[in-house]
Coordinates of C-alpha atoms and ligand atoms in Angstrom, one line a residue:
M1 CA 35.9 84.4 87.4
K2 CA 38.2 81.5 86.5
I3 CA 39.3 81.0 82.9
V4 CA 41.1 77.9 81.7
I5 CA 42.9 78.1 78.4
V6 CA 44.0 75.1 76.3
G7 CA 47.1 76.0 74.2
G8 CA 49.5 78.7 75.1
V9 CA 50.7 80.1 71.8
A10 CA 49.1 82.5 69.3
G11 CA 45.4 82.4 70.2
G12 CA 45.8 81.1 73.8
A13 CA 48.5 83.5 75.1
T14 CA 46.8 86.5 73.4
T15 CA 43.5 85.6 75.1
A16 CA 45.2 85.4 78.5
A17 CA 47.1 88.7 78.2
R18 CA 44.0 90.6 77.1
I19 CA 41.8 89.1 79.8
R20 CA 44.3 90.3 82.4
R21 CA 44.3 93.8 80.9
L22 CA 40.5 93.9 81.2
D23 CA 40.1 92.1 84.5
E24 CA 42.8 92.5 87.2
H25 CA 41.1 89.9 89.4
A26 CA 40.3 87.0 87.1
K27 CA 42.0 83.7 87.7
I28 CA 43.7 82.5 84.5
I29 CA 45.3 79.2 83.9
I30 CA 47.0 78.1 80.6
F31 CA 47.6 74.4 80.0
E32 CA 50.2 73.9 77.2
R33 CA 51.2 70.4 76.0
S34 CA 54.6 71.4 74.8
G35 CA 57.5 72.7 76.9
Y36 CA 57.1 76.3 75.6
I37 CA 54.5 79.0 75.5
S38 CA 54.1 82.0 73.2
Y39 CA 56.7 80.7 70.7
A40 CA 57.3 82.1 67.3
N41 CA 56.0 79.3 65.0
C42 CA 56.6 81.6 62.1
G43 CA 60.3 82.0 62.9
L44 CA 61.0 78.2 63.3
P45 CA 62.3 77.6 59.7
Y46 CA 64.7 80.5 60.0
Y47 CA 66.3 79.0 63.1
I48 CA 66.8 75.8 61.1
G49 CA 68.5 77.8 58.4
D50 CA 70.7 79.8 60.8
T51 CA 69.1 83.2 60.1
I52 CA 68.0 83.2 63.8
T53 CA 70.9 81.7 65.7
D54 CA 69.8 82.1 69.3
S55 CA 67.2 79.5 70.3
E56 CA 65.9 81.8 73.1
E57 CA 64.7 84.2 70.4
L58 CA 62.1 81.7 69.4
T59 CA 60.1 82.0 72.6
L60 CA 58.6 85.4 73.1
Q61 CA 57.6 84.6 76.7
T62 CA 58.4 82.1 79.4
P63 CA 55.9 80.8 81.9
E64 CA 57.8 82.8 84.6
G65 CA 57.8 86.0 82.6
F66 CA 54.1 85.5 81.8
Y67 CA 53.3 85.1 85.5
S68 CA 55.3 88.1 86.6
R69 CA 53.8 90.4 84.0
F70 CA 50.2 89.1 83.8
R71 CA 49.8 86.8 86.8
V72 CA 48.7 84.0 84.5
D73 CA 49.4 80.5 85.8
V74 CA 51.1 78.7 82.9
K75 CA 51.4 74.9 83.1
V76 CA 53.7 73.6 80.4
H77 CA 53.9 69.8 79.7
H78 CA 50.3 69.6 80.7
E79 CA 47.8 68.2 78.2
V80 CA 44.1 68.7 78.6
V81 CA 42.7 65.2 77.8
D82 CA 39.0 65.7 78.4
I83 CA 36.4 68.4 78.8
H84 CA 33.4 67.8 81.0
P85 CA 31.0 70.6 80.0
E86 CA 28.2 69.4 82.2
I87 CA 30.3 69.9 85.4
K88 CA 32.5 72.6 83.9
K89 CA 35.7 70.8 84.4
V90 CA 38.7 69.6 82.3
S91 CA 40.9 66.6 82.9
V92 CA 44.5 67.4 82.6
M93 CA 47.5 65.1 82.3
N94 CA 50.9 66.2 83.7
L95 CA 53.0 64.8 80.9
K96 CA 56.1 64.6 83.1
S97 CA 54.6 62.7 86.0
G98 CA 51.7 61.0 84.2
E99 CA 49.3 62.3 86.9
V100 CA 45.8 63.2 85.8
F101 CA 43.7 65.7 87.7
Q102 CA 40.7 67.9 87.2
E103 CA 40.4 71.6 87.0
N104 CA 37.2 73.5 87.1
Y105 CA 36.4 76.6 85.0
D106 CA 33.8 79.3 84.6
K107 CA 35.0 79.9 81.0
L108 CA 37.0 77.6 78.9
V109 CA 39.1 78.8 75.9
L110 CA 40.3 76.3 73.3
S111 CA 43.3 77.3 71.1
P112 CA 44.9 74.0 70.4
G113 CA 46.0 74.9 66.9
A114 CA 46.5 72.4 64.1
K115 CA 48.8 69.5 63.5
P116 CA 50.8 68.6 60.4
A117 CA 48.8 66.3 58.1
Q118 CA 50.3 62.8 58.2
P119 CA 48.1 60.6 55.9
R120 CA 48.2 56.9 56.6
M121 CA 50.9 55.6 54.3
P122 CA 53.9 53.2 54.5
G123 CA 56.9 54.6 56.3
I124 CA 55.2 57.3 58.4
G125 CA 57.0 57.4 61.7
I126 CA 60.5 56.6 60.5
D127 CA 63.2 58.7 62.2
K128 CA 64.4 60.6 59.1
L129 CA 61.0 61.9 58.4
F130 CA 60.2 65.2 60.1
T131 CA 57.3 67.6 60.5
L132 CA 57.5 71.1 61.7
R133 CA 55.0 72.7 64.1
T134 CA 56.6 73.2 67.5
V135 CA 59.9 74.3 69.1
E136 CA 60.5 70.7 69.9
D137 CA 60.1 69.7 66.2
T138 CA 62.5 72.5 65.3
F139 CA 65.2 71.3 67.7
R140 CA 64.7 67.7 66.5
I141 CA 65.4 68.8 62.9
K142 CA 68.3 71.0 63.9
E143 CA 69.9 68.3 65.9
Y144 CA 69.5 65.7 63.1
I145 CA 71.2 68.1 60.7
N146 CA 74.0 69.0 63.1
K147 CA 74.7 65.3 63.9
N148 CA 74.2 63.7 60.5
H149 CA 75.1 66.4 58.0
P150 CA 72.5 65.3 55.5
K151 CA 73.3 66.4 52.0
S152 CA 69.8 66.0 50.5
V153 CA 66.2 66.5 51.5
V154 CA 62.8 66.0 50.0
L155 CA 60.1 68.3 51.0
A156 CA 56.7 66.7 50.6
G157 CA 54.4 69.7 50.1
G158 CA 54.9 73.1 48.3
G159 CA 52.9 75.5 50.5
F160 CA 54.2 78.1 52.9
I161 CA 56.1 75.8 55.3
G162 CA 57.5 73.6 52.4
L163 CA 58.9 76.7 50.7
E164 CA 60.3 78.3 53.8
M165 CA 62.0 75.0 54.7
A166 CA 63.2 74.5 51.1
E167 CA 64.9 78.0 51.2
N168 CA 66.4 77.5 54.6
L169 CA 67.8 74.0 53.9
R170 CA 69.1 75.2 50.6
E171 CA 70.9 78.0 52.4
L172 CA 72.6 75.3 54.5
G173 CA 73.9 73.8 51.2
M174 CA 71.6 70.9 50.9
D175 CA 70.3 69.4 47.7
V176 CA 66.5 70.2 47.9
T177 CA 63.6 68.6 46.0
I178 CA 60.0 69.7 46.5
V179 CA 57.3 67.2 45.6
Q180 CA 53.9 68.7 45.2
S181 CA 50.7 66.9 44.1
S182 CA 49.2 69.9 42.2
K183 CA 51.1 71.2 39.2
Q184 CA 52.0 74.4 41.0
L185 CA 53.5 75.6 44.3
M186 CA 51.6 77.9 46.6
T187 CA 48.0 77.4 45.6
P188 CA 46.8 80.7 47.1
F189 CA 48.4 82.1 43.9
D190 CA 47.1 81.4 40.4
F191 CA 49.3 79.3 38.2
D192 CA 50.5 82.3 36.2
M193 CA 51.7 84.1 39.3
A194 CA 53.1 80.9 40.8
S195 CA 55.3 80.5 37.6
I196 CA 57.4 83.4 38.9
I197 CA 57.9 81.5 42.2
H198 CA 58.8 78.3 40.3
S199 CA 61.5 80.0 38.3
K200 CA 62.9 81.7 41.4
M201 CA 63.1 78.3 43.2
R202 CA 64.7 76.7 40.2
K203 CA 67.2 79.5 39.9
H204 CA 68.3 78.7 43.4
G205 CA 68.9 75.1 42.5
I206 CA 65.7 73.7 44.0
K207 CA 64.3 70.8 42.1
L208 CA 60.5 70.8 41.6
K209 CA 58.5 67.7 41.1
L210 CA 55.1 69.2 40.4
G211 CA 52.0 67.0 39.8
Y212 CA 53.5 64.0 41.7
T213 CA 51.9 62.3 44.7
V214 CA 53.9 60.9 47.5
D215 CA 52.8 57.3 48.2
G216 CA 55.0 56.4 51.1
F217 CA 58.6 56.2 52.5
E218 CA 61.2 53.4 52.8
E219 CA 64.4 53.6 54.8
K220 CA 67.2 52.7 52.4
H221 CA 71.0 53.1 52.2
G222 CA 71.1 55.2 55.4
G223 CA 68.4 57.6 54.0
V224 CA 64.9 57.5 52.8
D225 CA 63.3 56.5 49.5
V226 CA 60.3 58.7 48.8
L227 CA 57.8 56.6 46.9
L228 CA 55.8 58.4 44.2
K229 CA 52.6 57.3 42.5
N230 CA 53.3 56.2 38.9
S231 CA 56.9 57.4 39.0
P232 CA 60.3 56.2 40.3
S233 CA 61.1 57.0 43.9
I234 CA 63.5 59.7 44.9
H235 CA 66.3 59.1 47.5
A236 CA 67.2 61.7 50.1
D237 CA 69.0 61.8 53.4
M238 CA 66.0 63.3 55.1
V239 CA 62.4 64.2 54.4
V240 CA 60.2 67.0 55.7
L241 CA 56.5 66.4 55.5
A242 CA 54.6 69.7 54.9
I243 CA 51.5 68.7 53.1
G244 CA 49.2 70.9 55.1
V245 CA 47.7 71.0 58.6
I246 CA 44.5 69.7 60.1
P247 CA 42.7 71.2 63.1
D248 CA 43.8 69.5 66.4
T249 CA 40.4 69.0 67.7
A250 CA 40.2 65.5 69.1
L251 CA 39.4 67.0 72.5
A252 CA 36.5 69.2 71.1
K253 CA 35.1 66.2 69.3
K254 CA 35.2 64.0 72.4
A255 CA 33.3 66.7 74.3
G256 CA 30.6 66.8 71.7
L257 CA 31.3 70.3 70.4
K258 CA 29.8 71.1 67.0
L259 CA 32.4 70.6 64.3
G260 CA 32.9 72.0 60.8
I261 CA 35.3 71.4 57.9
K262 CA 38.0 68.7 58.5
G263 CA 36.8 68.4 62.1
S264 CA 37.4 72.1 62.9
I265 CA 35.5 73.7 65.8
A266 CA 32.4 75.5 64.7
V267 CA 32.1 79.0 66.3
N268 CA 29.9 82.0 65.9
D269 CA 31.2 85.5 65.3
R270 CA 31.7 86.0 69.1
M271 CA 34.0 82.9 68.9
E272 CA 31.6 80.9 71.0
T273 CA 31.4 77.2 70.4
S274 CA 28.1 75.2 70.4
V275 CA 28.6 74.6 74.2
P276 CA 27.9 77.4 76.6
D277 CA 31.0 79.1 78.2
I278 CA 33.4 77.4 75.8
Y279 CA 35.2 79.6 73.3
A280 CA 37.7 78.6 70.5
A281 CA 40.2 80.4 68.4
G282 CA 43.0 80.0 65.8
D283 CA 43.9 77.2 63.5
A284 CA 41.4 74.9 65.2
V285 CA 38.3 76.9 64.2
Q286 CA 36.2 77.2 61.1
V287 CA 35.9 80.8 59.9
K288 CA 33.9 82.7 57.3
H289 CA 35.9 83.9 54.3
Y290 CA 35.6 87.6 54.3
V291 CA 35.2 87.9 50.5
T292 CA 33.0 84.9 49.7
G293 CA 31.2 84.4 53.0
N294 CA 32.0 80.7 52.6
D295 CA 33.1 78.5 55.5
M296 CA 36.9 78.1 55.4
L297 CA 40.0 77.0 57.3
I298 CA 42.6 79.7 57.3
S299 CA 45.6 78.8 59.4
L300 CA 47.5 82.1 60.0
A301 CA 48.8 83.9 63.0
G302 CA 46.9 87.2 62.4
P303 CA 43.4 85.6 62.6
A304 CA 44.5 83.6 65.7
N305 CA 45.7 86.6 67.6
K306 CA 42.6 88.7 66.7
Q307 CA 40.2 85.9 67.6
G308 CA 42.0 85.6 71.0
R309 CA 41.4 89.3 71.7
I310 CA 37.7 89.0 70.7
I311 CA 37.3 86.0 73.1
A312 CA 38.9 88.0 75.9
D313 CA 36.5 91.0 75.3
N314 CA 33.5 88.7 75.3
I315 CA 34.5 86.8 78.4
C316 CA 35.0 90.2 80.2
G317 CA 31.5 91.4 79.3
G318 CA 32.1 93.0 76.0
D319 CA 30.6 92.3 72.6
S320 CA 33.3 91.9 70.0
R321 CA 32.8 90.1 66.7
Y322 CA 35.1 88.4 64.2
L323 CA 34.3 89.6 60.8
G324 CA 36.0 86.8 58.8
S325 CA 39.4 85.9 57.4
Q326 CA 40.8 87.2 54.2
G327 CA 43.9 85.0 53.9
S328 CA 46.3 87.9 53.7
S329 CA 49.8 86.4 53.7
V330 CA 53.3 87.1 52.7
I331 CA 56.4 84.9 52.2
K332 CA 60.1 85.5 51.5
I333 CA 61.4 83.4 48.7
F334 CA 65.2 84.0 48.7
D335 CA 65.5 87.7 47.7
M336 CA 61.9 87.9 46.4
T337 CA 58.6 88.6 48.2
A338 CA 55.3 87.0 47.3
A339 CA 52.1 88.2 48.9
T340 CA 48.4 87.6 48.5
T341 CA 45.1 88.7 49.9
G342 CA 41.4 87.7 49.2
I343 CA 40.7 85.1 46.6
N344 CA 42.5 84.3 43.4
E345 CA 41.1 83.9 39.9
N346 CA 40.9 80.2 40.1
Y347 CA 39.0 80.2 43.4
A348 CA 36.7 83.0 42.1
R349 CA 35.8 80.7 39.1
E350 CA 35.2 77.8 41.5
A351 CA 33.0 79.9 43.7
G352 CA 30.9 80.8 40.6
L353 CA 31.9 84.5 40.7
N354 CA 32.1 86.3 37.3
A355 CA 35.6 87.7 37.8
D356 CA 38.0 89.7 35.6
T357 CA 41.7 90.4 36.3
V358 CA 44.3 93.0 35.5
I359 CA 48.0 92.2 35.5
L360 CA 50.7 94.8 35.5
S361 CA 54.4 95.2 36.2
P362 CA 55.0 98.5 37.8
M363 CA 58.3 99.6 39.4
S364 CA 58.6 99.6 43.2
H365 CA 59.6 103.3 43.0
A366 CA 60.3 106.0 40.5
G367 CA 62.3 104.6 37.6
Y368 CA 64.9 107.4 37.7
Y369 CA 65.8 106.8 41.3
P370 CA 68.4 104.0 41.7
N371 CA 67.5 100.4 42.5
G372 CA 63.8 100.4 41.6
K373 CA 62.6 96.9 41.0
V374 CA 59.8 95.5 38.9
M375 CA 56.9 93.8 40.7
T376 CA 54.1 91.8 39.1
V377 CA 50.6 92.7 40.4
K378 CA 47.5 90.7 39.7
V379 CA 44.2 92.0 40.9
V380 CA 40.9 90.1 40.7
F381 CA 37.6 91.9 40.7
E382 CA 33.9 91.2 40.0
K383 CA 33.0 91.9 36.4
K384 CA 29.7 93.8 36.8
T385 CA 30.2 95.4 40.2
Y386 CA 34.0 96.0 40.1
R387 CA 34.1 94.8 43.7
L388 CA 37.7 93.9 44.7
L389 CA 38.0 90.2 45.3
G390 CA 41.7 89.6 45.7
A391 CA 45.3 90.5 44.8
Q392 CA 48.6 88.7 44.3
I393 CA 51.9 90.5 44.1
I394 CA 55.4 89.2 43.5
G395 CA 58.5 91.3 43.5
Y396 CA 61.5 92.6 45.5
D397 CA 60.6 95.8 47.1
G398 CA 57.4 97.4 48.4
V399 CA 55.4 94.2 47.8
D400 CA 54.2 94.0 51.4
K401 CA 53.1 97.6 51.6
R402 CA 51.0 97.3 48.3
I403 CA 49.4 94.0 49.4
D404 CA 48.4 95.6 52.7
V405 CA 46.8 98.6 51.0
L406 CA 44.9 96.2 48.7
A407 CA 43.9 94.0 51.7
T408 CA 42.5 97.2 53.4
A409 CA 40.7 98.2 50.3
I410 CA 39.1 94.7 50.1
H411 CA 38.2 94.9 53.8
T412 CA 36.4 98.2 53.3
G413 CA 34.4 96.8 50.3
M414 CA 36.0 99.1 47.8
K415 CA 35.6 98.8 44.1
A416 CA 38.7 98.2 42.0
T417 CA 37.9 101.5 40.2
Q418 CA 38.2 103.4 43.5
L419 CA 41.9 102.5 43.9
K420 CA 42.6 105.3 41.5
D421 CA 41.4 107.8 44.1
L422 CA 43.6 106.6 47.0
D423 CA 45.9 109.3 48.2
L424 CA 49.1 107.4 48.8
A425 CA 52.5 108.7 50.0
Y426 CA 55.1 109.4 47.4
A427 CA 58.7 110.4 47.1
P428 CA 61.1 108.9 44.5
P429 CA 62.9 106.4 46.8
Y430 CA 59.5 104.9 47.9
S431 CA 57.0 105.0 45.1
S432 CA 55.9 106.8 42.0
A433 CA 53.4 109.7 41.8
K434 CA 51.1 107.0 40.4
D435 CA 51.6 104.3 42.9
P436 CA 51.2 100.7 41.7
V437 CA 47.9 100.5 43.6
N438 CA 46.7 103.6 41.8
M439 CA 47.8 102.1 38.5
V440 CA 45.5 99.1 39.2
G441 CA 42.6 101.6 39.7
F442 CA 43.5 103.5 36.5
M443 CA 43.5 100.2 34.5
V444 CA 40.1 99.0 35.9
D445 CA 38.7 102.5 35.4
N446 CA 39.7 102.4 31.7
I447 CA 38.0 99.0 31.5
E448 CA 34.8 100.4 33.0
K449 CA 34.9 103.4 30.7
G450 CA 35.4 101.1 27.6
L451 CA 38.9 102.6 26.9
L452 CA 40.6 99.3 27.5
K453 CA 39.6 95.8 26.4
Q454 CA 41.9 93.0 27.4
W455 CA 43.0 89.6 26.3
H456 CA 44.5 87.0 28.6
I457 CA 46.7 84.0 28.3
K458 CA 43.7 81.7 28.3
D459 CA 42.6 83.4 25.0
I460 CA 45.7 82.5 23.1
D461 CA 44.1 79.3 21.6
T462 CA 41.3 81.4 20.2
I463 CA 43.4 84.0 18.5
F464 CA 46.2 81.7 17.5
N465 CA 46.1 80.7 13.8
N466 CA 42.8 82.7 13.5
E467 CA 42.6 84.4 10.1
N468 CA 40.0 86.8 11.4
V469 CA 42.3 88.6 13.9
T470 CA 45.5 90.6 13.6
M471 CA 48.2 89.9 16.2
L472 CA 50.5 92.9 16.8
D473 CA 53.6 93.2 18.9
V474 CA 54.5 96.9 19.4
R475 CA 57.9 96.6 21.1
T476 CA 61.1 97.7 19.3
S477 CA 62.4 95.5 16.6
E478 CA 65.4 94.6 18.9
E479 CA 63.0 93.4 21.7
F480 CA 60.9 91.6 19.1
N481 CA 63.9 89.8 17.6
S482 CA 65.1 88.7 21.0
G483 CA 61.9 86.8 21.6
H484 CA 58.3 87.0 20.5
I485 CA 55.1 84.9 20.0
D486 CA 55.0 83.2 16.7
G487 CA 52.4 84.7 14.4
F488 CA 52.7 88.2 15.8
K489 CA 53.6 91.1 13.4
N490 CA 56.0 93.7 14.8
I491 CA 55.3 97.4 14.4
P492 CA 56.9 99.5 17.2
V493 CA 54.5 101.8 18.9
D494 CA 56.4 104.9 17.8
E495 CA 56.1 104.0 14.1
L496 CA 52.4 103.0 14.4
R497 CA 50.8 106.2 13.2
E498 CA 52.9 106.1 10.0
R499 CA 52.3 102.4 9.3
L500 CA 48.5 102.1 9.9
E501 CA 47.9 100.9 6.3
E502 CA 49.8 97.7 7.1
I503 CA 47.0 96.7 9.5
E504 CA 43.7 95.3 8.1
K505 CA 40.9 97.5 9.3
N506 CA 38.1 95.0 9.5
K507 CA 39.9 92.7 11.9
P508 CA 40.2 93.1 15.7
V509 CA 43.8 93.7 16.7
Y510 CA 45.3 91.7 19.6
L511 CA 48.2 93.7 21.0
I512 CA 51.2 92.9 23.1
C513 CA 54.3 94.8 24.4
Q514 CA 56.8 94.1 27.2
S515 CA 54.7 95.2 30.2
G516 CA 51.3 96.2 28.8
L517 CA 51.9 100.0 28.8
R518 CA 53.1 100.5 25.2
S519 CA 50.4 98.2 23.9
Y520 CA 47.8 100.3 25.7
I521 CA 49.1 103.4 24.0
A522 CA 49.1 101.5 20.7
S523 CA 45.5 100.5 21.4
R524 CA 44.4 104.1 21.9
I525 CA 46.1 105.1 18.6
L526 CA 44.4 102.3 16.8
E527 CA 41.0 102.9 18.4
G528 CA 41.3 106.6 17.5
N529 CA 41.8 105.4 13.9
G530 CA 38.8 103.1 13.8
F531 CA 40.3 99.8 14.8
E532 CA 38.9 97.4 17.4
T533 CA 41.7 96.4 19.9
Y534 CA 42.5 94.1 22.7
N535 CA 45.5 94.6 25.0
F536 CA 47.4 91.7 26.6
S537 CA 47.2 91.9 30.4
G538 CA 50.7 91.4 31.8
G539 CA 52.9 92.0 28.8
F540 CA 55.3 89.7 26.9
R541 CA 57.6 89.2 29.9
F542 CA 54.7 87.7 31.9
Y543 CA 53.4 85.7 29.0
D544 CA 56.9 84.2 28.3
S545 CA 57.5 83.2 31.9
V546 CA 54.0 81.5 32.2
V547 CA 54.2 79.7 28.9
N548 CA 57.7 78.6 29.5
E549 CA 56.8 77.3 32.9
R550 CA 53.8 75.4 31.5
E551 CA 55.9 73.8 28.8
L552 CA 58.6 72.9 31.4
I553 CA 56.1 71.2 33.6
K554 CA 54.4 69.4 30.7
R555 CA 57.8 68.1 29.3
A556 CA 59.1 67.2 32.7
Y557 CA 55.8 65.4 33.6
A558 CA 55.9 63.5 30.3
C559 CA 59.4 62.1 30.9
G560 CA 58.8 61.7 34.7
M561 CA 61.6 64.0 35.8
D562 CA 61.2 67.7 36.7
K563 CA 64.3 69.7 36.7
Ligands
FAD1 P1 49.3 77.3 67.9 O1 50.0 78.6 67.9 O2 49.9 76.2 67.2 O3 49.2 76.9 69.5 C1 48.5 75.8 69.8 C2 49.1 75.2 71.1 O4 48.2 74.4 71.7 C3 50.3 74.3 70.7 O5 51.5 74.7 71.3 C4 49.9 72.9 71.3 O6 51.0 72.2 71.9 C5 48.9 73.3 72.3 N1 47.9 72.2 72.5 C6 47.2 71.5 71.6 N2 46.3 70.7 72.2 C7 46.5 70.8 73.5 C8 45.9 70.2 74.7 N3 45.0 69.2 74.5 N4 46.4 70.5 75.9 C9 47.4 71.4 76.0 N5 47.9 72.1 75.0 C10 47.5 71.8 73.8 N6 51.3 82.2 60.1 C11 51.4 83.5 59.6 O7 50.5 84.2 59.6 N7 52.6 83.9 59.0 C12 53.7 83.0 59.0 O8 54.8 83.4 58.5 C13 53.6 81.7 59.5 N8 54.7 80.9 59.5 C14 54.5 79.7 60.1 C15 55.6 78.8 60.1 C16 55.5 77.6 60.7 C17 56.7 76.7 60.7 C18 54.3 77.2 61.3 C19 54.2 75.8 62.0 C20 53.2 78.0 61.3 C21 53.3 79.3 60.7 N9 52.2 80.1 60.7 C22 52.3 81.4 60.1 C23 50.9 79.7 61.2 C24 50.7 80.3 62.6 O9 51.8 80.0 63.4 C25 49.4 79.7 63.2 O10 48.4 80.1 62.4 C26 49.1 80.1 64.6 O11 50.2 79.8 65.5 C27 47.8 79.5 65.1 O12 47.6 79.8 66.5 P2 46.9 78.8 67.4 O13 46.8 79.4 68.8 O14 45.6 78.4 66.8 O15 47.8 77.5 67.5

C-alpha cells in the first residue's frame, strides 16, 4: 500500500509514524512545502522571546531522522499543487527546482493546516508586517528584530498567538500594543474572566486597544502606521498580524472535496473526506464540538495529533472514530496561567442552552502550607440537567491540572454535581482536602438542593437602587472600608447573629463577601432565621476587577485611547 501525506507537521507526521507502527511494509511519502517537518509551532513565540535559544530545538524531527526511524520518505520544499482523485495521483512541485511531477497513491492524507488570516486591506505585504505560522516565519521575525532593534510593536489580534507574541516581545523590552476588534482579549473566556487577563497584561506594561478594528497599514517614518477604523492610527516599528487562521484548503477545493465552515474540509468521524481514499486532519478540517455537537473549527495541536492517529488506524484496516473537539487549551501569561475547556457562558447563551455558572476563588493548595496561590474558577453547567458544559480557570499554580480534571469530567458526560464525588489526590503542598474541583461540585450540589441561591454581575442593575431588596456585605469593617459597592450595608459575618434585627425580614438579602465563602455562611445563618438570600458568585475581589475593567474600557473607548 502506498500512502501520500500532504503536510509534515502535527497531523501529517503523526499519521506517518502510526502507519509505520501498524504496517512495516507500507510505502509512505510526506510532501512538505516548508523546509522543516514535525516542527514545534507551539514553541515558536518562545524562540522569538529567547526562552528557547537553540533553533534546533524547534524541530522535533529531521527528514533524515524520520527516514532512519520510520522509513518514511520526507520531501521538504515540495508543494502538492493538484489532486487527481479519478486517477489517484497528486501533482507535486519541487519548490527548489520548479519541476512538477506526479505521484500516485492508494491512500491520500491531507494535513495542510491553516494559514494566518490576512484580509484584503491597504498595506498587507509590507516588509515590517509579519505573521507567525512556520519556522521560516519565526526566523524572519527574529532576524528583523536582531538587525533593526525595533522598539515598538503592534499586535493585531488578541488571541493565543497575539498574547504569546505580546509577552515574548515585551520580555525583549519592546513597547507592545494589542489591537483587538472585540472588547476583550481571548474570546474562549467570558469577559469577566478575561478581565483578569487584561489587568495582568496592563500590569506588564502592554497597552490594550480593545474594541478597535484595524483598517490597514502605511509605511511611515521607518516604521508602520496601523490605521484604525474611526480612531487615530498608531505608529510602531513593526506589526504582527495575528487575527486568526483560516483552513489552508485551496488544494482540497480545487479537487472538489466537500467543504465546510470557512472552506474547511468536511470529514466524517473516521476522518474520511467526501472522496474515497482521501483522509484529512488538523486545522484544515471541520469538527463537531464535543459539548454542543455543532460544526466548528478548532485549531489546536491535540486534535490534529489524535486525528492523525485515527487516520492511520483506519488506513491500516481498523475502525477508529474521532469523537469531537472540546477546545481544551492553556496559555502562559507572564507568571499567570489561563486555561479553558468546553464552552463559555457567552457561547452557551448563543447556542440557546439554559446555563448557570459558579465562580469561586480557591487556593491552589492548603492555605497553611507556604506559597499557596488563589485561582479563579468559573464553571458553566446546564440549569435543569446539571450537565457540565465548560470551565475557565485563571491563576498561578495547579490551573492546568484542574482544567484537565474538568475536561475529563466533561468528556465523560458528568454532571457538575458529581464533581463533589471525585476522589482527588491531596497533600498540603499540592491541594486541599477539598480540591477546587470538589468545591465546584459542593457549590452546584448546594444549588441543586436549594441551599444556595446566587446572584451574578449581570443582576447588579436589578438590585441596585431597588428599595425592595437588602444589599449586605459581610466582610470585616476594615475590608469594607478599603473598598465596597455603594449601597451595600456592612455587617461582618461573625456579628450577624447578634445584629439580625438590623435587617428587614420581608426583603430578599443580596450578599457579598471577598470570595463567596463568608457570604455563603451568612446566607445559611439568615435562611435559618427566616430570610430569603442570594449569594454573589465570585466575591467582591472578582466583582471589583470585572467592573473596574469594564469602566476602564468604556472610558478609554470614549476618549479613543486605551491605556
Ligand atoms: P500544521 O501543523 O500547521 O502543518 C501543516 C503543514 O502542511 C505546514 O507545515 C505546511 O507547510 C504544509 N502544507 C500545507 N499545504 C501544503 C501543500 N499543498 N503541500 C505540501 N505541504 C503543505 N496549539 C495548541 O494546542 N497549543 C499551543 O500552545 C499552540 N501554540 C501555537 C503557537 C503558534 C505560533 C502556532 C502557529 C500554532 C499553535 N498551535 C497551538 C496550533 C497548532 O500548532 C496547530 O493546531 C497544529 O499544528 C495543526 O496541525 P496540522 O497538521 O493541521 O497543521
